[in-house]
Every structure is written in C-alpha cells, then in structure tokens.
Coordinates of N, CA and C in Angstrom, one line a residue:
Chain A
S1 N 28.2 58.5 -2.0 CA 27.4 57.4 -1.4 C 28.4 56.2 -1.0
Q2 N 27.9 55.4 -0.1 CA 28.8 54.3 0.3 C 28.6 53.1 -0.6
T3 N 29.8 52.4 -0.8 CA 29.8 51.2 -1.7 C 30.7 50.2 -1.0
I4 N 30.3 48.9 -1.1 CA 31.0 47.8 -0.5 C 31.4 46.8 -1.7
H5 N 32.6 46.5 -1.7 CA 33.1 45.6 -2.7 C 33.6 44.3 -2.1
Q6 N 33.4 43.2 -2.8 CA 33.9 41.9 -2.4 C 34.6 41.3 -3.6
W7 N 35.7 40.6 -3.4 CA 36.3 39.8 -4.5 C 37.1 38.7 -4.0
P8 N 37.2 37.6 -4.8 CA 36.5 37.5 -6.1 C 35.0 37.1 -5.9
A9 N 34.3 37.1 -7.0 CA 32.9 36.8 -6.9 C 32.7 35.3 -6.8
T10 N 33.5 34.5 -7.4 CA 33.5 33.1 -7.3 C 34.9 32.6 -7.2
L11 N 35.0 31.4 -6.5 CA 36.4 30.9 -6.3 C 36.3 29.4 -6.1
V12 N 37.1 28.7 -6.8 CA 37.2 27.2 -6.7 C 38.6 26.9 -6.2
Q13 N 38.7 26.2 -5.1 CA 40.0 26.0 -4.5 C 40.1 24.5 -4.1
P14 N 41.3 23.9 -4.1 CA 41.5 22.5 -3.7 C 41.6 22.5 -2.1
V15 N 41.2 21.4 -1.6 CA 41.4 21.1 -0.2 C 42.8 21.3 0.3
G16 N 43.0 22.0 1.4 CA 44.3 22.2 1.9 C 45.0 23.5 1.4
S17 N 44.4 24.1 0.4 CA 45.0 25.4 -0.1 C 44.7 26.6 0.7
P18 N 45.4 27.7 0.6 CA 45.1 28.9 1.4 C 44.0 29.7 0.8
L19 N 43.4 30.6 1.6 CA 42.3 31.4 1.1 C 42.5 32.8 1.6
S20 N 42.1 33.7 0.7 CA 42.1 35.2 1.0 C 41.0 35.8 0.3
L21 N 40.0 36.2 1.0 CA 38.8 37.0 0.5 C 38.9 38.4 1.0
E22 N 38.7 39.3 0.1 CA 38.9 40.7 0.5 C 37.5 41.5 0.4
C23 N 37.4 42.4 1.3 CA 36.2 43.3 1.3 C 36.7 44.7 1.6
T24 N 36.2 45.6 0.8 CA 36.5 47.0 1.0 C 35.3 47.9 0.9
V25 N 35.3 48.9 1.7 CA 34.1 49.9 1.8 C 34.6 51.2 1.4
E26 N 33.8 51.9 0.6 CA 34.0 53.3 0.2 C 33.0 54.2 0.7
G27 N 33.3 55.4 0.9 CA 32.4 56.5 1.2 C 32.0 56.6 2.7
T28 N 32.7 55.9 3.6 CA 32.4 56.0 5.0 C 33.7 55.8 5.8
S29 N 33.7 56.3 7.0 CA 34.9 56.2 7.9 C 34.6 55.4 9.1
N30 N 35.6 54.6 9.6 CA 35.4 53.9 10.8 C 34.2 53.0 10.9
P31 N 33.9 52.3 9.8 CA 32.7 51.4 9.9 C 33.0 50.2 10.8
N32 N 31.9 49.6 11.3 CA 31.9 48.2 11.8 C 31.9 47.3 10.6
L33 N 32.7 46.3 10.6 CA 32.8 45.3 9.5 C 32.5 43.9 10.0
Y34 N 31.9 43.2 9.1 CA 31.4 41.8 9.5 C 31.7 40.8 8.3
W35 N 32.1 39.6 8.7 CA 32.1 38.5 7.8 C 31.0 37.5 8.2
Y36 N 30.2 37.1 7.2 CA 29.2 36.0 7.5 C 29.4 34.9 6.5
R37 N 28.9 33.7 6.9 CA 28.9 32.6 6.0 C 27.5 32.1 5.9
Q38 N 27.1 31.7 4.7 CA 25.8 31.2 4.4 C 25.9 29.9 3.7
A39 N 25.5 28.8 4.3 CA 25.5 27.5 3.6 C 24.2 27.5 2.8
A40 N 24.2 26.6 1.8 CA 23.1 26.5 0.8 C 21.8 26.3 1.5
G41 N 20.8 27.2 1.2 CA 19.5 27.1 1.8 C 19.4 27.4 3.3
R42 N 20.5 28.0 3.9 CA 20.5 28.2 5.3 C 20.6 29.7 5.6
G43 N 20.5 30.1 6.9 CA 20.6 31.4 7.3 C 22.0 31.9 7.4
L44 N 22.3 33.1 7.9 CA 23.6 33.6 8.0 C 24.3 33.3 9.3
Q45 N 25.5 32.9 9.2 CA 26.3 32.6 10.4 C 27.4 33.7 10.5
L46 N 27.4 34.5 11.6 CA 28.4 35.5 11.8 C 29.8 34.8 12.2
L47 N 30.8 35.2 11.4 CA 32.1 34.6 11.6 C 33.0 35.6 12.4
F48 N 33.1 36.8 11.9 CA 34.0 37.8 12.6 C 33.3 39.1 12.5
Y49 N 33.6 40.0 13.4 CA 33.3 41.4 13.3 C 34.4 42.3 13.9
S50 N 34.4 43.5 13.4 CA 35.5 44.4 13.7 C 35.0 45.8 13.9
V51 N 35.4 46.4 15.0 CA 35.0 47.8 15.3 C 36.1 48.8 15.0
G52 N 37.3 48.3 14.6 CA 38.4 49.2 14.3 C 39.6 48.4 13.7
I53 N 40.6 49.2 13.3 CA 41.8 48.6 12.7 C 42.4 47.7 13.8
G54 N 42.7 46.4 13.3 CA 43.3 45.5 14.2 C 42.5 44.9 15.3
Q55 N 41.2 45.3 15.4 CA 40.3 44.8 16.4 C 39.3 43.8 15.7
I56 N 39.5 42.5 16.1 CA 38.7 41.4 15.5 C 38.1 40.6 16.6
S57 N 36.8 40.4 16.5 CA 36.1 39.5 17.4 C 35.7 38.2 16.6
S58 N 35.9 37.1 17.1 CA 35.6 35.8 16.5 C 34.4 35.2 17.1
E59 N 33.4 34.8 16.3 CA 32.2 34.2 16.9 C 32.2 32.7 16.8
V60 N 32.9 32.2 15.9 CA 32.9 30.7 15.7 C 34.3 30.2 15.5
P61 N 34.8 29.3 16.4 CA 36.1 28.8 16.3 C 36.2 27.8 15.1
Q62 N 37.2 28.0 14.3 CA 37.3 27.2 13.1 C 38.7 27.6 12.4
N63 N 38.9 27.1 11.2 CA 40.2 27.3 10.6 C 40.2 28.6 9.8
L64 N 39.3 29.5 10.1 CA 39.3 30.8 9.4 C 39.8 31.8 10.3
S65 N 40.4 32.9 9.7 CA 40.8 34.1 10.5 C 40.4 35.3 9.7
A66 N 40.5 36.4 10.4 CA 40.1 37.7 9.8 C 41.2 38.8 10.2
S67 N 41.4 39.7 9.3 CA 42.3 40.8 9.6 C 41.7 42.1 9.1
R68 N 42.0 43.2 9.7 CA 41.6 44.5 9.3 C 42.9 45.4 9.2
P69 N 43.6 45.4 8.1 CA 44.8 46.1 8.1 C 44.6 47.6 7.8
Q70 N 43.5 48.0 7.3 CA 43.1 49.4 7.1 C 41.7 49.6 7.5
D71 N 41.3 50.9 7.7 CA 40.0 51.2 8.2 C 38.9 50.6 7.5
R72 N 39.0 50.6 6.1 CA 37.9 50.1 5.3 C 38.2 48.9 4.6
Q73 N 39.1 48.1 5.1 CA 39.5 46.8 4.4 C 39.4 45.7 5.4
F74 N 38.7 44.6 5.0 CA 38.5 43.5 5.9 C 38.8 42.2 5.1
I75 N 39.7 41.4 5.6 CA 40.1 40.2 4.9 C 39.8 38.9 5.6
L76 N 39.3 38.0 5.0 CA 39.0 36.6 5.5 C 40.0 35.7 4.9
S77 N 40.7 34.9 5.8 CA 41.8 34.0 5.4 C 41.6 32.6 6.0
S78 N 42.4 31.8 5.3 CA 42.5 30.4 5.9 C 43.9 29.9 5.4
K79 N 44.6 29.2 6.3 CA 45.9 28.6 5.8 C 45.6 27.3 5.1
K80 N 44.6 26.5 5.5 CA 44.3 25.3 4.8 C 42.8 25.1 4.7
L81 N 42.2 25.1 3.5 CA 40.8 25.0 3.4 C 40.3 23.5 3.6
L82 N 39.1 23.4 4.1 CA 38.5 22.2 4.3 C 37.3 22.1 3.3
L83 N 36.8 20.9 3.1 CA 35.7 20.7 2.2 C 34.5 21.5 2.8
S84 N 34.4 21.5 4.1 CA 33.2 22.1 4.8 C 33.3 23.6 4.7
D85 N 34.4 24.2 4.2 CA 34.4 25.6 4.0 C 33.7 26.1 2.8
S86 N 33.3 25.2 1.9 CA 32.5 25.6 0.8 C 31.2 26.3 1.2
S87 N 31.0 27.5 0.8 CA 29.9 28.3 1.2 C 29.8 29.6 0.5
F88 N 28.8 30.4 0.8 CA 28.7 31.7 0.3 C 29.1 32.7 1.4
Y89 N 30.1 33.5 1.1 CA 30.7 34.4 2.1 C 30.2 35.8 1.9
L90 N 29.7 36.5 2.9 CA 29.2 37.8 2.7 C 29.9 38.8 3.7
C91 N 30.3 39.9 3.2 CA 30.9 41.0 4.0 C 29.8 42.0 4.2
A92 N 29.8 42.7 5.3 CA 28.8 43.7 5.6 C 29.5 44.8 6.4
W93 N 28.9 46.0 6.4 CA 29.3 47.1 7.2 C 28.2 47.8 7.8
S94 N 28.4 48.5 9.0 CA 27.4 49.3 9.6 C 28.1 50.4 10.3
V95 N 27.4 51.5 10.6 CA 27.9 52.6 11.4 C 27.0 52.9 12.6
P96 N 27.5 52.8 13.8 CA 26.7 53.1 14.9 C 26.4 54.6 15.0
T97 N 25.1 54.9 15.2 CA 24.7 56.3 15.2 C 24.0 56.6 16.5
S98 N 24.5 57.5 17.3 CA 23.8 58.0 18.5 C 23.5 56.9 19.5
G99 N 24.3 55.9 19.5 CA 24.0 54.7 20.4 C 23.1 53.7 19.9
R100 N 22.4 54.0 18.8 CA 21.5 53.0 18.2 C 22.3 52.5 17.0
Y101 N 21.8 51.4 16.5 CA 22.5 50.8 15.4 C 21.8 50.8 14.1
D102 N 22.3 51.4 13.2 CA 21.7 51.5 11.9 C 21.8 50.1 11.2
E103 N 21.3 50.1 10.0 CA 21.3 48.8 9.3 C 22.7 48.4 8.8
Q104 N 22.8 47.1 8.5 CA 24.0 46.6 7.8 C 23.8 46.7 6.3
F105 N 24.9 47.0 5.7 CA 24.9 47.0 4.2 C 25.8 45.8 3.7
F106 N 25.3 45.1 2.8 CA 26.0 43.8 2.4 C 26.7 44.0 1.1
G107 N 27.8 43.3 0.9 CA 28.4 43.2 -0.3 C 27.8 42.1 -1.2
P108 N 28.2 41.9 -2.4 CA 27.6 41.0 -3.3 C 27.9 39.5 -3.0
G109 N 28.9 39.2 -2.2 CA 29.2 37.9 -1.8 C 30.2 37.2 -2.6
T110 N 30.9 36.2 -2.1 CA 31.8 35.3 -2.8 C 31.4 33.9 -2.6
R111 N 31.2 33.2 -3.8 CA 30.8 31.8 -3.7 C 32.1 31.0 -3.7
L112 N 32.4 30.3 -2.6 CA 33.6 29.5 -2.5 C 33.3 28.0 -2.6
T113 N 33.9 27.3 -3.5 CA 33.8 25.9 -3.6 C 35.1 25.2 -3.4
V114 N 35.2 24.3 -2.4 CA 36.4 23.6 -2.1 C 36.3 22.2 -2.6
L115 N 37.2 21.7 -3.4 CA 37.1 20.4 -4.1 C 38.2 19.5 -3.5
Chain B
A1 N 18.6 37.8 26.3 CA 19.2 37.3 25.1 C 18.4 37.7 23.9
Q2 N 19.1 37.9 22.8 CA 18.3 38.3 21.6 C 18.1 37.1 20.7
S3 N 17.0 37.1 20.0 CA 16.8 36.0 19.1 C 15.7 36.4 18.1
V4 N 15.7 35.8 17.0 CA 14.6 36.0 16.0 C 14.1 34.7 15.5
T5 N 12.8 34.6 15.4 CA 12.2 33.4 14.9 C 11.3 33.7 13.7
Q6 N 11.7 33.1 12.6 CA 10.8 33.2 11.4 C 10.0 32.0 11.4
L7 N 8.7 32.2 11.5 CA 7.8 31.1 11.8 C 7.6 30.1 10.6
D8 N 7.9 30.6 9.4 CA 7.7 29.8 8.2 C 9.0 29.7 7.4
S9 N 9.4 28.5 7.1 CA 10.7 28.4 6.3 C 10.4 28.5 4.8
H10 N 9.1 28.2 4.4 CA 8.7 28.4 3.0 C 7.3 28.9 3.0
V11 N 7.1 29.9 2.1 CA 5.7 30.4 1.9 C 5.5 30.5 0.4
S12 N 4.3 30.0 0.0 CA 4.0 30.0 -1.4 C 2.7 30.8 -1.6
V13 N 2.7 31.7 -2.6 CA 1.5 32.5 -2.8 C 1.3 32.6 -4.4
S14 N 0.1 32.9 -4.8 CA -0.1 33.1 -6.2 C 0.1 34.6 -6.5
E15 N 0.5 34.9 -7.7 CA 0.8 36.2 -8.1 C -0.5 37.1 -8.0
G16 N -0.3 38.3 -7.4 CA -1.4 39.1 -7.2 C -2.1 39.0 -5.9
T17 N -1.8 38.0 -5.1 CA -2.4 37.7 -3.8 C -1.5 38.3 -2.7
P18 N -2.0 38.5 -1.5 CA -1.2 39.1 -0.4 C -0.1 38.2 0.1
V19 N 1.0 38.8 0.6 CA 2.1 38.1 1.1 C 2.2 38.4 2.6
L20 N 2.4 37.4 3.4 CA 2.6 37.6 4.9 C 3.8 36.7 5.3
L21 N 4.9 37.3 5.7 CA 6.0 36.6 6.3 C 6.1 36.9 7.7
R22 N 6.1 35.9 8.6 CA 6.0 36.2 10.0 C 7.4 36.1 10.7
C23 N 7.5 37.1 11.7 CA 8.8 37.2 12.4 C 8.4 37.5 13.9
N24 N 9.0 36.8 14.8 CA 8.9 37.1 16.2 C 10.3 37.3 16.8
Y25 N 10.4 38.2 17.7 CA 11.8 38.5 18.2 C 11.8 38.4 19.7
S26 N 13.0 38.3 20.3 CA 13.2 38.4 21.7 C 14.3 39.4 21.9
S27 N 14.1 40.4 22.8 CA 15.1 41.4 23.0 C 14.9 42.0 24.4
S28 N 16.0 42.2 25.0 CA 16.0 42.8 26.4 C 15.7 44.3 26.4
Y29 N 16.0 45.0 25.4 CA 15.8 46.4 25.3 C 15.0 46.8 24.1
S30 N 14.9 48.1 23.8 CA 14.2 48.5 22.7 C 14.9 48.1 21.4
P31 N 14.4 47.2 20.6 CA 15.1 46.7 19.5 C 15.1 47.5 18.3
S32 N 16.0 47.4 17.4 CA 15.9 47.8 16.0 C 15.7 46.5 15.2
L33 N 14.7 46.6 14.3 CA 14.3 45.4 13.5 C 14.4 45.7 12.1
F34 N 14.8 44.7 11.3 CA 15.0 44.9 9.9 C 14.4 43.7 9.1
W35 N 14.1 43.9 7.9 CA 13.8 42.9 6.9 C 14.7 43.1 5.7
Y36 N 15.4 42.0 5.4 CA 16.3 42.0 4.2 C 15.7 40.9 3.2
V37 N 16.0 41.2 1.9 CA 15.7 40.2 0.9 C 17.0 39.8 0.2
Q38 N 17.0 38.5 -0.2 CA 18.2 38.0 -0.9 C 17.7 37.2 -2.1
H39 N 18.1 37.6 -3.3 CA 17.9 36.8 -4.5 C 19.1 35.8 -4.6
P40 N 18.9 34.7 -5.4 CA 19.9 33.7 -5.5 C 21.3 34.2 -5.8
N41 N 22.3 33.8 -5.0 CA 23.7 34.2 -5.3 C 23.9 35.7 -5.2
K42 N 23.1 36.4 -4.5 CA 23.3 37.8 -4.4 C 23.5 38.2 -2.9
G43 N 23.9 39.4 -2.6 CA 24.0 39.9 -1.3 C 22.6 40.2 -0.8
L44 N 22.5 40.7 0.5 CA 21.2 41.0 1.1 C 20.9 42.5 0.8
Q45 N 19.7 42.8 0.6 CA 19.2 44.1 0.3 C 18.2 44.5 1.4
L46 N 18.4 45.7 2.0 CA 17.4 46.1 3.0 C 16.1 46.5 2.4
L47 N 15.0 45.9 3.0 CA 13.7 46.2 2.5 C 13.1 47.3 3.4
L48 N 13.3 47.2 4.7 CA 12.7 48.2 5.6 C 13.4 48.0 7.0
K49 N 13.2 49.1 7.8 CA 13.7 48.9 9.2 C 12.8 49.7 10.2
Y50 N 12.8 49.2 11.4 CA 12.1 49.8 12.5 C 13.2 50.3 13.5
T51 N 13.2 51.5 13.9 CA 14.1 52.0 14.9 C 13.4 52.9 15.9
S52 N 12.3 52.6 16.4 CA 11.5 53.2 17.5 C 10.7 54.4 17.0
A53 N 10.6 54.7 15.7 CA 9.8 55.7 15.2 C 8.4 55.1 15.0
A54 N 7.7 55.4 13.9 CA 6.4 54.8 13.6 C 6.4 53.3 13.7
T55 N 5.3 52.7 14.2 CA 5.3 51.3 14.3 C 5.0 50.6 13.0
L56 N 4.3 51.3 12.1 CA 4.1 50.8 10.8 C 5.2 51.4 9.8
V57 N 6.0 50.5 9.3 CA 7.1 50.9 8.5 C 6.9 50.5 7.1
K58 N 7.1 51.5 6.2 CA 7.0 51.2 4.8 C 8.4 51.0 4.2
G59 N 8.5 50.1 3.3 CA 9.8 49.8 2.7 C 9.7 49.9 1.2
I60 N 10.7 49.3 0.5 CA 10.8 49.4 -0.9 C 9.9 48.3 -1.5
N61 N 9.6 48.4 -2.8 CA 8.8 47.4 -3.6 C 7.5 47.1 -3.0
G62 N 6.9 48.0 -2.3 CA 5.5 47.8 -1.8 C 5.4 47.0 -0.5
F63 N 6.5 46.7 0.1 CA 6.5 45.9 1.4 C 6.3 46.9 2.6
E64 N 5.7 46.4 3.6 CA 5.6 47.1 4.9 C 5.6 46.1 6.0
A65 N 5.9 46.6 7.2 CA 5.9 45.7 8.4 C 5.4 46.5 9.6
E66 N 4.8 45.8 10.5 CA 4.2 46.5 11.7 C 4.9 46.0 12.9
F67 N 5.5 46.9 13.7 CA 6.1 46.5 15.0 C 5.0 46.4 16.1
K68 N 4.8 45.2 16.7 CA 3.9 45.1 17.7 C 4.6 44.6 19.0
K69 N 4.8 45.5 19.9 CA 5.6 45.2 21.1 C 4.9 44.2 21.9
S70 N 3.6 44.3 22.1 CA 2.9 43.4 22.9 C 2.9 41.9 22.4
E71 N 3.1 41.8 21.1 CA 3.2 40.4 20.5 C 4.6 40.1 20.2
T72 N 5.5 41.0 20.4 CA 7.0 40.8 20.0 C 7.0 40.3 18.6
S73 N 6.3 41.0 17.7 CA 6.3 40.5 16.3 C 6.7 41.7 15.4
F74 N 7.1 41.3 14.2 CA 7.5 42.3 13.2 C 7.2 41.6 11.8
H75 N 6.0 41.4 11.5 CA 5.6 40.6 10.3 C 5.7 41.5 9.1
L76 N 6.1 40.9 8.0 CA 6.3 41.6 6.7 C 5.1 41.3 5.8
T77 N 4.6 42.3 5.2 CA 3.4 42.1 4.3 C 3.6 42.9 3.0
K78 N 2.8 42.4 2.0 CA 2.7 43.1 0.8 C 1.3 42.8 0.2
P79 N 0.6 43.8 -0.3 CA -0.8 43.6 -0.7 C -1.0 42.6 -1.9
S80 N 0.0 42.7 -2.8 CA -0.1 41.9 -4.0 C 1.3 41.4 -4.5
A81 N 1.4 40.1 -4.5 CA 2.7 39.6 -4.8 C 3.0 39.7 -6.3
H82 N 4.3 39.9 -6.6 CA 4.8 40.0 -8.0 C 5.8 38.9 -8.2
M83 N 5.9 38.4 -9.4 CA 6.9 37.3 -9.7 C 8.3 37.6 -9.2
S84 N 8.7 38.9 -9.3 CA 10.0 39.3 -8.9 C 10.2 39.3 -7.4
D85 N 9.1 39.1 -6.6 CA 9.3 39.0 -5.1 C 9.8 37.6 -4.7
A86 N 9.8 36.7 -5.6 CA 10.4 35.3 -5.2 C 11.8 35.5 -4.8
A87 N 12.1 35.1 -3.5 CA 13.4 35.3 -3.0 C 13.4 34.7 -1.6
E88 N 14.6 34.9 -0.9 CA 14.7 34.6 0.5 C 14.6 35.8 1.3
Y89 N 13.9 35.8 2.4 CA 13.7 37.0 3.3 C 14.2 36.7 4.7
F90 N 14.9 37.7 5.2 CA 15.5 37.5 6.6 C 15.0 38.6 7.5
C91 N 14.6 38.2 8.7 CA 14.3 39.2 9.7 C 15.5 39.3 10.7
V92 N 15.8 40.5 11.1 CA 17.0 40.7 11.8 C 16.7 41.6 13.0
V93 N 17.4 41.4 14.2 CA 17.2 42.3 15.3 C 18.6 42.7 15.8
S94 N 18.6 43.9 16.3 CA 19.8 44.4 17.1 C 19.3 45.3 18.2
D95 N 20.1 45.4 19.2 CA 19.7 46.4 20.3 C 21.0 46.7 21.1
Y96 N 20.9 47.6 22.0 CA 22.1 48.0 22.8 C 22.9 46.9 23.3
S97 N 22.2 45.9 23.9 CA 22.9 44.8 24.6 C 23.6 43.9 23.7
T98 N 23.4 44.0 22.4 CA 24.1 43.1 21.4 C 25.4 43.7 21.0
G99 N 25.7 44.9 21.5 CA 26.9 45.6 21.0 C 26.8 45.9 19.6
N100 N 27.8 45.4 18.8 CA 27.8 45.6 17.4 C 27.3 44.5 16.6
Q101 N 26.4 43.6 17.2 CA 26.0 42.5 16.5 C 24.5 42.5 16.0
F102 N 24.3 41.9 15.0 CA 22.9 41.7 14.5 C 22.6 40.2 14.5
Y103 N 21.3 39.9 14.8 CA 20.9 38.5 14.9 C 19.9 38.3 13.8
F104 N 20.2 37.2 13.0 CA 19.4 36.9 11.9 C 18.4 35.7 12.2
G105 N 17.2 35.8 11.6 CA 16.4 34.6 11.5 C 16.9 33.7 10.5
T106 N 16.3 32.5 10.5 CA 16.8 31.4 9.6 C 16.3 31.6 8.1
G107 N 15.4 32.6 7.9 CA 15.0 32.9 6.6 C 13.7 32.3 6.2
T108 N 13.0 32.9 5.3 CA 11.7 32.4 4.7 C 11.9 32.5 3.2
S109 N 11.7 31.4 2.6 CA 11.8 31.3 1.1 C 10.4 31.6 0.5
L110 N 10.3 32.6 -0.2 CA 9.0 33.0 -0.8 C 8.9 32.5 -2.3
T111 N 7.9 31.7 -2.6 CA 7.7 31.3 -4.0 C 6.4 32.0 -4.5
V112 N 6.4 32.5 -5.7 CA 5.3 33.2 -6.3 C 4.9 32.4 -7.5
I113 N 3.6 31.9 -7.4 CA 3.1 31.0 -8.5 C 2.4 31.9 -9.5
P114 N 2.7 31.7 -10.8 CA 2.1 32.6 -11.8 C 0.6 32.2 -12.0

C-alpha cells in the first residue's frame, strides 16, 4: 500500500533562517506531488506541484521554492524565512488514471513557526 | 474556470442529529468531486469521492454525498452526528481542464454539541 511521509512534524525557526521540509511517498511510481500551505483556520493554498523529476510548477510567487530530486521525493525550501511563513504545510500525491484524476492523498503535515 | 463554494464556514449540530454540509461547484467539464475531513493539526483524510459513477456516493464513517448536476451541488450528509465528527471539512473539485490541480473550498468547521 501507499504511504506518504513528512518531516519534521513540527519546526520552530528564527526569521531569516533557511528551511527544508521533506516529503516522500512509498508504494507508487511517478506520482504527481503537491505542496500546500494552510494558515490557521483557513483553507488550503497550493504552493507547488510536480508531474515528474525536476518538473516544478509554482502557483504563488514568494520566497519559497520546491525541488524533486527523485521520483518520490519532494522538498520545500526557503533561503530566508519570514514571519508570514508560519503555517501548516501539507504534502500530497495523486496518480492520474485513464485521463481522469483520482484523489489526492495527504501527509500528516508540518507545523512551522517562525519567530 | 473551476471553483468550489462551501456555503457555510461553521455548522453546529447536536449529537445524534443530522449533518448537512453544503458545497457548490463550477466546472467546465465532467468534474471529479471529493470531500475531505481534517482533524486539528492533522493531514486531510478522504471521506468520499464522485467520479461519474453513481450520483449518490457513500463514504466512510456513515457520510454520503449526492452529485446533482442540475444544481451543481455536492452536499455532504450524515444521518446522525457523533462527537468524533467534529472537524474541518473540505469540498474539492478537479477535472480535465485543471490538469493536475485540485481546487479546494474554504472549509466548513463542524461542531457537535453533546
């Protein structure tokens, strides 16, 4: 069966420090991968999605970036964190089937607090 | 363009009474529709999905939803609320024209009163 991992679960970082959040998927090949951000009490904001290694689409311009160095690995990064980056970050994957799109499967999330 | 509107940001019900969470969508093609549930500080869990099969979709934990094309709605219901149903619920749409993207509603917070 498929499993999605995110780490760390919680993170407290000072303003201006770098960030690296990692997401890995097991049990599937060539998944579509997604990074979302969810502010407290708000809906989900799509940050990045990837349909393959090295293929990243950005939805929201900001100081975050994403990379996909391996088929089932998706990394969210920042060179310098802002206070406004404090949020709950969710990774998700999906597999397109016969031209229709199956559901997304979500990781447990990372709670990032920037102080 | 695709969009999802969750008509209620907060819903409060008494334990044992029916639950109705409303969702309307806009889609240019035949959509796939989903309901997810999120408990505090957790990831999202799929409750149910509609992908052009039966219009009445049954999901986990006693939830179901009915796809009504004429009303562009996909409301989530449950006959009897349980305390453990208290959570945030998201309606999501995807279709061919969105490529690999899914569009989320802003969420409905469900409170269950004992």
